[in-house]
Amino acid sequence: MTAQAATTHAPPADAAPEAATPPPPRRAAAAPSLSRRLVRRFGTPLSFVFAWAVLLGLWELGAAAGWFSDRILPPPSQTIPFLLAGEATVGFGTQRTGLLEAIGVTLVRISVGLVLGLVAAIGVAFLILQVKLLRALVLPIVQSIAPISPVAWVPFAIAIVGIGDPAAIFVVFMAIFGSMCCAAVAAFDSVPQEYRKVARSLGAGTAEMWRTVLLPAAAPSLMTMVRMSFFAAWMAVLAGEMAGINSGLGYLIIMGQQMYNMKLVMVGIIAIGVVGFALDRLLLLAQRRIVWWEDAQ
Amino acid sequence: MNVRLTAPGEAPAMPAARTVATSNAAVEFGRVTKSFGDVTAIEDVSLRVPAGEFTVLIGPSGCGKSTLLSLAAGLEAPTEGFVTAHGREVTGPSRDTALIFQQHNLFPWMTTEANVAYGLRSRGMARREALARARELLAKVGLSDFAKKPPTALSGGMRQRVALVRAFATEPTLLLMDEPFGALDHQTRKIMQAYLLSTWRDSGATVVMVTHDLDEALMLADRLVLFTGQPGRIAETLDIAAPRPRSRDDPGLREIGTRLERHLAAAAEAAEFTEAERARLASR
Ligand SMILES: Nc1ncnc2c1ncn2[C@@H]1O[C@H](COP(=O)(O)OP(=O)(O)OP(=O)(O)O)[C@@H](O)[C@H]1O
Ligand SMILES: [Mg+2]
């Protein structure tokens, strides 16, 4: 992240090509440039909607034509009413949990797990950077934990803290802590030496150095790391919920399987996709806000 | 000729003990050797930097100039020998020493004024007061309008100006500069040199500057220290007494320039090629 070399005054992206093309006849000029601007502005969301509409249309068609069983792959015309009618639930009586509740449960787990994992990863990375001995003792262990599949922790989690939220949070934590910690160490290591030298010669102590130099300098990589970890955590929590932690969105899907209710499974998958996508966008937004100076370069 | 040469043999006599250092030396290196693992960056370097003077270090790449500055700044400790500042041994970064690098190293996550205020804040000045002082200093160099902007909104020359302002904000007595204008274009560089000279004169600080630009060295230096590598040693020390502002056409300066150029070319060649390669080149 040696930003110094990058210059800032790039012209706005759309200015150059328009300036370069010779002026077209007047009448023609307004229309294409407007549509082009529209495509540029809404192009991605539009094609997004379009692609999905095509796929869903084909699906519906396929089910109606009997290319595949609508019991295994329920088409949108069955799934959407099922979803809207609020029938996507599992359990009975007081045990009954709906889709929104399942999403809520899963979201709480993932957020708590992510925050704990982030704090622990940065904390351990801090110790590894501050104490030479810990780099030798702790870093290898962290590096070996990182690639372990999160589902492998489920038996431990259940044995230690029982089923439910703590187990799910534990699984999320184990899924992301190792890789986040390694990434954090790498991020802090790659803060340019000159920044530290300047800060030290300007009188910064250790605490101030971390607060005002190392953390902000590493923040762009840390934020990217959080976004990647979010996906890992999202997978981990669902896998955990399917593999024995009997609640949440993952559990909803497994129940759908056990009751042979593919509409329920489908609704669960839709929820995973939509919520995951929305949260990633949210994190991206947060990233742009937190590391605002990165955008300007 | 207003130039005095000192051959390496007749370098100033070493003080007998580390506490005994001549009072007018802002920095003194006493038989300093610095190794990184099995690389010896500098070997047996003795140098007195008189207080208030403008000393320029020049020499081929990799001969340990940056290392020497790090030692003076207290960011590295010598492997052998000693480094003192105003007669006291340098053991860590000092509040009286400021550093400037080729890259401005302004923190992009802070506004320009917060960058300038950084050293003041580190010394315990209240935030509001420090920022007000920073704005004052920026106004002096005509950068008021950029105080609240991030450094990324500034041009290369402006950034380096801000880096200078930041370094001078804490009123250091020793300014260490490592190729400070190396990344700037020719015109901006000349402006920055003039700006540095005036700031230096007003502040009375001691400046030690590394440069690869001979012209720059001749325009700025009271004293030129010529290095050879590797390991880095002092080859020659020149005092340049020509009054400022200097002209590039001053015959005295040009004469030194030509001689230094030859020396630097030879040193660079020595650093780039092995004995055998040089012999082969010579036989062509
Ligand atoms: N922190 C370090 N660790 C290991 N080796 C180093 C370190 N700093 C410098 N060196 C080595 O010491 C020698 C001198 O380096 P230094 O950066 O002081 O040279 P320099 O004269 O500033 O070169 P340049 O003109 O290219 O900036 C080089 O061989 C370099 O590889
Ligand atoms: Mg250097």
XYZ file of C-alpha atoms and ligand atoms in Angstrom:
613
model
C 0.000 0.000 0.000
C 2.609 2.522 -0.959
C 0.092 5.027 -2.079
C 2.540 7.838 -2.623
C 3.276 7.090 -6.222
C -0.318 7.029 -7.320
C -1.537 10.317 -8.589
C -4.993 11.504 -7.909
C -6.150 13.708 -10.656
C -7.492 11.081 -13.017
C -10.195 12.565 -15.196
C -13.696 11.238 -14.591
C -13.934 7.866 -16.294
C -16.611 8.840 -18.749
C -15.071 12.118 -19.865
C -12.261 10.744 -21.980
C -13.993 8.589 -24.612
C -16.665 11.185 -25.295
C -14.102 13.893 -25.723
C -12.083 11.700 -28.043
C -14.861 10.831 -30.497
C -15.565 13.429 -33.160
C -18.835 15.280 -32.567
C -21.619 13.257 -34.251
C -24.619 14.915 -35.976
C -26.683 16.819 -33.491
C -29.872 14.834 -33.501
C -28.174 11.481 -33.129
C -25.910 12.734 -30.393
C -28.440 13.113 -27.596
C -30.175 9.754 -27.798
C -27.267 7.261 -27.764
C -25.345 9.177 -25.163
C -28.417 9.120 -22.927
C -28.985 5.401 -23.354
C -25.306 4.780 -22.919
C -25.408 6.732 -19.734
C -28.432 4.728 -18.629
C -26.684 1.453 -19.332
C -23.648 2.667 -17.506
C -25.697 3.748 -14.548
C -28.140 0.871 -14.311
C -26.343 -1.618 -16.494
C -25.251 -3.996 -13.802
C -28.465 -4.178 -11.761
C -30.500 -4.392 -14.970
C -28.562 -7.277 -16.412
C -28.684 -8.840 -12.982
C -32.479 -8.799 -12.968
C -32.627 -9.835 -16.598
C -30.362 -12.856 -16.151
C -32.408 -14.087 -13.254
C -35.689 -13.528 -15.062
C -34.435 -15.671 -17.946
C -33.301 -18.455 -15.660
C -36.543 -18.462 -13.646
C -38.583 -18.373 -16.846
C -36.770 -21.420 -18.206
C -37.236 -23.142 -14.882
C -40.953 -22.523 -14.894
C -41.139 -23.690 -18.479
C -39.124 -26.806 -17.737
C -41.343 -27.749 -14.822
C -44.513 -27.169 -16.877
C -43.118 -29.218 -19.772
C -42.182 -32.006 -17.394
C -38.442 -31.942 -18.135
C -37.836 -32.499 -14.427
C -39.945 -33.273 -11.415
C -41.469 -30.248 -9.758
C -41.314 -32.146 -6.493
C -37.533 -32.109 -6.600
C -37.035 -28.708 -8.182
C -40.179 -26.757 -7.296
C -40.610 -23.926 -9.823
C -41.003 -20.272 -8.790
C -44.792 -20.464 -9.163
C -44.835 -22.904 -6.244
C -41.947 -21.576 -4.184
C -42.895 -17.918 -4.143
C -46.472 -18.397 -2.859
C -45.070 -20.835 -0.302
C -42.605 -18.200 0.824
C -45.173 -15.395 0.900
C -47.744 -17.465 2.770
C -45.260 -17.856 5.609
C -45.414 -21.607 5.410
C -41.660 -21.983 5.499
C -41.526 -23.169 9.094
C -40.312 -26.143 11.040
C -41.521 -27.651 14.306
C -44.942 -27.510 15.881
C -46.646 -25.526 18.624
C -44.209 -23.582 20.759
C -41.247 -25.168 18.956
C -42.403 -23.761 15.663
C -39.864 -21.445 14.057
C -40.396 -19.445 10.902
C -38.039 -18.359 8.171
C -37.437 -14.879 9.548
C -36.662 -16.261 12.940
C -34.226 -18.751 11.450
C -32.519 -15.968 9.536
C -32.344 -13.887 12.693
C -30.820 -16.720 14.679
C -28.205 -17.362 12.016
C -27.385 -13.678 11.619
C -26.796 -13.183 15.319
C -24.447 -16.155 15.349
C -22.499 -14.985 12.390
C -22.168 -11.395 13.603
C -21.051 -12.386 17.071
C -18.641 -14.953 15.626
C -17.220 -12.450 13.159
C -16.719 -9.722 15.733
C -15.120 -12.091 18.215
C -12.941 -13.572 15.490
C -11.848 -10.145 14.267
C -11.022 -8.874 17.740
C -9.134 -12.056 18.629
C -7.290 -12.135 15.298
C -6.125 -8.540 15.641
C -5.281 -9.081 19.292
C -3.155 -12.137 18.582
C -1.586 -10.453 15.552
C -0.689 -7.539 17.826
C 1.049 -9.887 20.263
C 2.838 -11.683 17.428
C 4.159 -8.394 16.118
C 5.140 -7.035 19.499
C 6.817 -10.124 20.938
C 9.405 -11.901 18.791
C 9.085 -15.116 20.769
C 5.352 -15.310 20.075
C 5.964 -15.051 16.363
C 7.977 -18.246 16.672
C 5.606 -19.966 19.082
C 2.105 -18.866 18.140
C 2.188 -18.059 14.446
C 2.887 -21.664 13.318
C -0.075 -22.883 15.337
C -2.363 -20.226 13.956
C -1.175 -21.118 10.473
C -2.002 -24.766 11.013
C -5.449 -24.016 12.422
C -6.375 -21.833 9.455
C -7.016 -24.541 6.848
C -9.071 -26.859 9.088
C -12.616 -27.236 7.811
C -15.002 -25.478 10.186
C -17.425 -28.420 10.250
C -14.685 -30.476 11.857
C -15.100 -28.339 14.964
C -18.796 -29.133 15.346
C -18.365 -32.229 17.560
C -16.046 -30.269 19.860
C -18.379 -27.340 19.910
C -21.341 -29.476 20.867
C -19.337 -31.427 23.436
C -17.981 -28.274 25.064
C -20.871 -25.842 24.962
C -23.812 -27.959 23.810
C -26.057 -27.243 20.846
C -27.408 -23.765 20.179
C -25.876 -20.341 19.813
C -22.586 -20.844 21.656
C -21.730 -23.892 19.549
C -22.550 -22.069 16.316
C -20.534 -19.050 17.373
C -17.639 -21.309 18.284
C -17.730 -22.895 14.838
C -17.825 -19.509 13.115
C -14.958 -18.329 15.256
C -12.817 -21.350 14.469
C -13.661 -21.030 10.799
C -12.256 -17.536 10.499
C -9.843 -16.916 13.343
C -6.824 -18.666 11.847
C -6.976 -17.147 8.393
C -7.922 -13.722 9.751
C -5.005 -13.808 12.152
C -2.531 -14.779 9.432
C -3.926 -12.080 7.165
C -3.715 -9.522 9.955
C -0.082 -10.373 10.670
C 0.695 -10.051 6.963
C -1.176 -6.753 6.790
C 0.714 -5.269 9.730
C 4.021 -6.632 8.455
C 3.563 -4.926 5.136
C 2.988 -1.454 6.551
C 5.829 0.529 4.962
C 8.842 0.911 7.245
C 8.997 4.610 6.445
C 5.621 5.229 8.060
C 6.878 3.697 11.274
C 10.176 5.550 11.109
C 8.449 8.871 10.543
C 5.972 8.258 13.354
C 8.678 7.177 15.747
C 10.878 10.119 14.927
C 7.875 12.398 15.432
C 7.635 10.988 18.933
C 4.928 8.326 18.733
C 5.042 5.631 21.406
C 3.933 2.039 20.918
C 0.254 2.573 21.680
C 0.084 5.669 19.532
C 1.920 3.919 16.727
C -0.699 1.167 16.673
C -3.623 3.501 16.920
C -2.541 6.154 14.466
C -0.276 4.295 12.035
C -0.396 0.511 12.017
C -4.156 0.055 12.298
C -5.106 2.678 9.717
C -2.320 1.615 7.354
C -3.465 -1.994 7.542
C -7.168 -1.110 7.529
C -7.709 -1.604 3.783
C -6.329 -5.144 3.917
C -8.147 -5.799 7.171
C -11.461 -4.742 5.674
C -10.950 -6.968 2.658
C -10.081 -9.747 5.052
C -13.333 -9.171 6.959
C -15.318 -9.442 3.768
C -13.627 -12.689 2.798
C -14.105 -13.991 6.309
C -17.757 -13.166 6.129
C -18.200 -15.701 3.360
C -16.236 -18.319 5.255
C -18.307 -17.600 8.359
C -21.545 -17.756 6.403
C -20.612 -21.192 5.045
C -19.418 -22.367 8.437
C -22.524 -21.404 10.357
C -24.813 -23.082 7.826
C -22.703 -26.212 7.790
C -22.697 -26.249 11.568
C -26.452 -25.804 11.722
C -26.874 -28.678 9.314
C -24.421 -30.882 11.149
C -26.068 -30.994 14.528
C -26.696 -27.505 15.848
C -30.441 -27.856 15.600
C -31.653 -24.364 14.783
C -31.138 -21.573 12.283
C -31.255 -21.352 8.526
C -29.084 -24.409 7.932
C -31.353 -26.466 10.152
C -34.381 -25.256 8.214
C -32.884 -26.710 5.061
C -32.016 -30.024 6.675
C -35.562 -30.287 8.010
C -36.818 -29.617 4.517
C -34.767 -32.570 3.376
C -35.999 -34.818 6.149
C -39.648 -33.939 5.537
C -39.037 -34.179 1.806
C -40.282 -30.621 1.449
C -38.192 -29.240 -1.382
C -40.044 -25.948 -1.312
C -38.687 -25.451 2.180
C -35.186 -26.270 0.977
C -35.596 -23.875 -1.923
C -36.786 -21.078 0.331
C -33.807 -21.694 2.602
C -31.430 -21.476 -0.343
C -33.055 -18.275 -1.579
C -32.708 -16.776 1.887
C -29.031 -17.741 2.034
C -28.356 -16.185 -1.338
C -30.254 -12.971 -0.741
C -29.060 -12.366 2.802
C -25.471 -13.264 1.944
C -25.456 -10.942 -1.034
C -27.066 -8.103 0.908
C -24.614 -8.419 3.777
C -21.648 -8.432 1.447
C -22.893 -5.221 -0.145
C -23.329 -3.762 3.311
C -19.779 -4.683 4.237
C -18.532 -3.185 0.986
C -20.334 0.034 1.877
C -18.807 -0.040 5.341
C -15.391 -0.665 3.811
C -15.694 2.373 1.562
C -16.681 4.485 4.527
C -14.042 3.255 6.916
C -11.110 3.362 4.522
C -12.309 6.461 2.708
C -8.806 7.506 1.718
C -8.343 4.419 -0.445
C -11.066 5.511 -2.848
C -9.442 8.808 -3.546
C -6.318 7.204 -4.916
C 39.532 28.630 -4.149
C 37.135 28.531 -1.285
C 37.386 24.799 -0.859
C 39.297 22.840 1.702
C 39.949 19.172 1.310
C 40.423 16.676 4.063
C 41.893 13.361 3.118
C 40.459 10.387 4.977
C 43.771 9.824 6.781
C 43.678 13.179 8.486
C 40.091 12.833 9.670
C 39.430 14.569 12.970
C 41.043 12.841 15.897
C 38.807 10.458 17.825
C 37.679 11.449 21.274
C 39.075 9.201 23.932
C 35.770 8.284 25.580
C 32.185 8.346 24.424
C 31.207 11.128 26.811
C 33.990 13.317 25.559
C 32.701 14.860 22.392
C 33.259 18.287 21.065
C 30.426 20.515 22.055
C 29.732 22.066 18.672
C 29.064 18.732 16.950
C 25.351 18.141 16.447
C 26.080 14.537 15.551
C 29.250 12.597 15.824
C 29.996 9.142 14.525
C 32.962 7.494 16.198
C 34.458 4.537 14.342
C 30.993 3.262 13.566
C 30.462 -0.111 11.945
C 26.968 -1.328 11.198
C 26.215 -4.841 10.001
C 22.931 -6.459 9.081
C 23.541 -10.163 9.454
C 26.612 -10.768 7.326
C 26.196 -7.605 5.260
C 28.386 -4.790 6.508
C 26.596 -1.618 5.517
C 29.206 0.816 6.846
C 32.612 0.167 8.283
C 34.725 2.276 10.588
C 33.090 5.578 9.772
C 34.076 8.618 11.804
C 32.302 11.867 11.041
C 31.580 15.085 12.888
C 28.589 17.075 11.805
C 29.000 20.619 13.120
C 25.896 22.187 14.618
C 23.951 24.490 12.364
C 25.711 23.307 9.226
C 24.299 21.803 6.096
C 26.041 18.505 5.458
C 25.405 16.496 2.326
C 26.206 12.807 1.993
C 26.814 11.572 -1.486
C 27.973 8.234 -2.813
C 27.023 5.200 -4.874
C 23.898 3.204 -4.228
C 24.078 0.778 -1.335
C 27.073 2.378 0.383
C 25.194 2.882 3.630
C 24.012 6.487 3.480
C 20.491 5.648 4.638
C 21.955 3.430 7.310
C 24.009 6.341 8.587
C 20.883 8.480 8.860
C 19.025 5.703 10.692
C 21.884 5.548 13.165
C 21.801 9.304 13.686
C 18.025 9.127 14.139
C 18.366 6.436 16.781
C 16.311 3.988 14.735
C 19.244 1.581 14.535
C 22.087 0.944 16.934
C 25.686 0.708 15.720
C 27.305 -2.717 15.736
C 30.588 -1.119 16.752
C 31.602 2.413 17.646
C 29.316 5.127 18.922
C 26.934 7.820 17.767
C 26.438 10.935 19.840
C 24.168 13.929 19.465
C 25.319 17.097 21.206
C 27.772 15.017 23.179
C 25.243 12.474 24.415
C 25.033 8.958 23.110
C 22.087 8.274 20.829
C 20.049 5.401 22.249
C 16.683 5.873 20.553
C 14.605 8.332 18.563
C 14.936 11.829 19.903
C 12.405 14.598 19.979
C 14.977 16.948 18.534
C 15.510 14.908 15.400
C 13.246 14.860 12.369
C 13.378 12.581 9.353
C 12.372 13.114 5.761
C 12.421 10.484 3.050
C 12.228 10.446 -0.699
C 8.581 9.503 -0.421
C 6.755 12.144 1.570
C 5.167 9.466 3.787
C 2.290 11.667 4.745
C -0.394 9.512 6.309
C -3.193 9.254 3.744
C -5.761 8.495 6.440
C -5.323 11.933 8.012
C -6.031 15.388 6.691
C -3.056 17.516 5.771
C -3.375 19.566 8.951
C -3.584 16.428 11.082
C -0.398 15.215 9.441
C 1.397 18.416 10.322
C -0.040 18.284 13.833
C 1.102 14.688 14.345
C 4.415 15.454 16.039
C 2.852 18.147 18.185
C 0.145 15.721 19.332
C 2.785 13.112 20.124
C 4.412 15.655 22.376
C 1.184 16.029 24.289
C -0.204 19.201 22.758
C -3.997 19.308 22.857
C -5.719 18.381 19.623
C -7.333 21.740 19.003
C -4.166 23.665 19.722
C -2.040 21.361 17.587
C -4.388 21.663 14.625
C -4.480 25.440 14.957
C -0.676 25.531 14.978
C -0.609 23.202 11.967
C -2.908 25.525 10.044
C -0.653 28.449 10.910
C 2.386 26.604 9.595
C 0.562 25.544 6.442
C -0.530 29.126 5.856
C 3.125 30.200 5.930
C 3.862 27.967 2.960
C 0.726 28.935 1.097
C -1.160 25.704 1.680
C -4.049 27.026 3.781
C -6.578 25.841 1.265
C -5.401 22.281 1.599
C -5.365 22.055 5.385
C -8.588 20.098 5.578
C -7.930 17.995 2.491
C -6.252 14.611 2.486
C -2.662 14.525 1.213
C -3.904 12.665 -1.865
C -5.436 15.930 -3.038
C -1.999 17.554 -3.204
C 0.573 17.572 -5.988
C 3.929 15.850 -5.506
C 5.727 19.088 -4.712
C 3.019 20.183 -2.288
C 3.192 16.866 -0.492
C 6.916 17.160 -0.007
C 6.425 20.709 1.208
C 3.918 19.439 3.757
C 6.374 16.732 4.785
C 8.945 19.470 5.416
C 6.426 21.513 7.379
C 5.541 18.443 9.421
C 9.201 17.791 10.157
C 9.851 21.394 11.146
C 6.642 21.714 13.180
C 8.280 20.283 16.266
C 11.249 22.615 15.848
C 13.903 19.915 15.585
C 17.549 20.842 15.997
C 18.589 18.067 13.646
C 16.958 17.355 10.320
C 17.885 14.126 8.534
C 16.831 13.953 4.904
C 17.153 10.897 2.703
C 16.970 11.920 -0.957
C 14.107 14.247 -0.081
C 13.604 15.658 -3.558
C 14.532 12.592 -5.553
C 10.981 11.982 -6.711
C 10.315 15.537 -7.870
C 10.678 17.041 -11.311
C 13.536 19.421 -12.001
C 11.640 22.682 -11.564
C 9.819 21.641 -8.411
C 13.084 20.379 -7.049
C 14.763 23.763 -7.487
C 11.871 25.487 -5.739
C 12.028 22.987 -2.895
C 15.762 23.496 -2.533
C 15.281 27.224 -2.163
C 12.459 26.639 0.293
C 14.603 24.243 2.310
C 17.503 26.692 2.427
C 15.340 29.496 3.747
C 13.651 27.261 6.298
C 16.994 25.955 7.411
C 18.422 29.468 7.788
C 15.455 30.611 9.847
C 15.476 27.580 12.096
C 19.197 27.323 12.730
C 18.873 23.542 12.644
C 21.576 21.147 11.578
C 20.784 19.387 8.334
C 22.205 16.106 7.091
C 20.964 15.288 3.646
C 21.559 12.365 1.332
C 21.318 13.022 -2.357
C 22.283 11.406 -5.637
C 22.149 14.728 -7.393
C 25.575 16.308 -7.563
C 24.160 19.630 -8.641
C 21.868 19.670 -5.623
C 24.780 18.805 -3.348
C 26.865 21.675 -4.692
C 24.027 24.179 -4.397
C 23.164 23.308 -0.807
C 26.110 21.921 1.105
C 28.387 23.608 3.595
C 30.131 20.328 3.713
C 30.160 17.407 1.343
C 30.908 13.917 2.535
C 31.807 11.473 -0.163
C 31.197 7.785 0.398
C 32.431 4.667 -1.302
C 30.993 1.190 -0.993
C 30.895 -1.671 -0.139
C 31.141 -1.694 2.853
C 30.525 2.030 3.061
C 33.426 4.256 4.053
C 34.122 7.942 3.836
C 36.332 8.666 0.856
C 36.625 12.395 1.181
C 35.205 15.396 2.970
C 34.942 18.799 1.289
C 34.036 22.134 2.784
C 32.279 24.408 0.351
C 32.463 27.975 1.515
C 30.849 29.605 -1.513
C 28.247 32.129 -0.331
C 24.588 31.553 -1.003
C 22.608 32.029 -3.140
C 24.940 30.045 -5.331
C 25.044 29.959 -9.039
C 25.392 26.800 -11.003
C 27.949 28.598 -13.138
C 30.355 29.416 -10.307
C 33.697 28.172 -11.685
C 34.842 26.968 -8.257
C 31.734 24.850 -7.823
C 32.006 23.525 -11.327
C 35.535 22.424 -10.732
C 34.536 20.463 -7.639
C 31.586 19.142 -9.566
C 33.696 17.696 -12.342
C 36.039 16.053 -9.909
C 33.216 14.590 -7.837
C 31.522 13.333 -10.929
C 34.593 11.342 -11.867
C 34.819 9.951 -8.390
C 31.152 8.962 -8.332
C 31.342 7.353 -11.748
C 34.301 5.262 -10.629
C 32.575 4.331 -7.389
C 29.351 3.397 -9.178
C 31.303 1.263 -11.593
C 33.121 -0.390 -8.737
C 29.773 -1.159 -7.131
C 28.181 -2.506 -10.307
C 30.948 -4.614 -11.781
C 33.379 -7.166 -10.454
C 37.164 -6.777 -10.816
C 37.199 -9.191 -13.771
C 34.362 -7.439 -15.562
C 36.091 -4.110 -15.149
C 39.297 -5.510 -16.558
C 37.385 -6.802 -19.537
C 35.647 -3.451 -20.031
C 38.983 -1.641 -19.836
C 40.581 -3.918 -22.409
C 37.913 -3.112 -24.982
N 17.395 -3.286 7.589
C 18.342 -3.873 6.830
N 18.498 -5.207 6.831
C 19.435 -5.805 6.091
N 20.285 -5.152 5.289
C 20.191 -3.824 5.215
C 19.223 -3.114 5.984
N 19.352 -1.796 5.727
C 20.371 -1.705 4.836
N 20.885 -2.906 4.537
C 22.016 -3.158 3.636
O 23.029 -2.259 3.950
C 23.628 -1.752 2.774
C 23.531 -0.238 2.760
O 22.173 0.128 2.606
P 21.668 1.635 2.607
O 20.230 1.614 2.372
O 22.154 2.325 3.826
O 22.427 2.214 1.334
P 22.239 3.622 0.636
O 23.579 4.222 0.526
O 21.199 4.415 1.316
O 21.760 3.199 -0.805
P 20.827 4.014 -1.817
O 21.649 5.108 -2.361
O 20.488 2.995 -2.853
O 19.645 4.479 -1.044
C 22.930 -2.418 1.613
O 23.720 -3.505 1.209
C 21.641 -2.909 2.198
O 21.244 -4.093 1.559
Mg 19.228 5.059 0.763
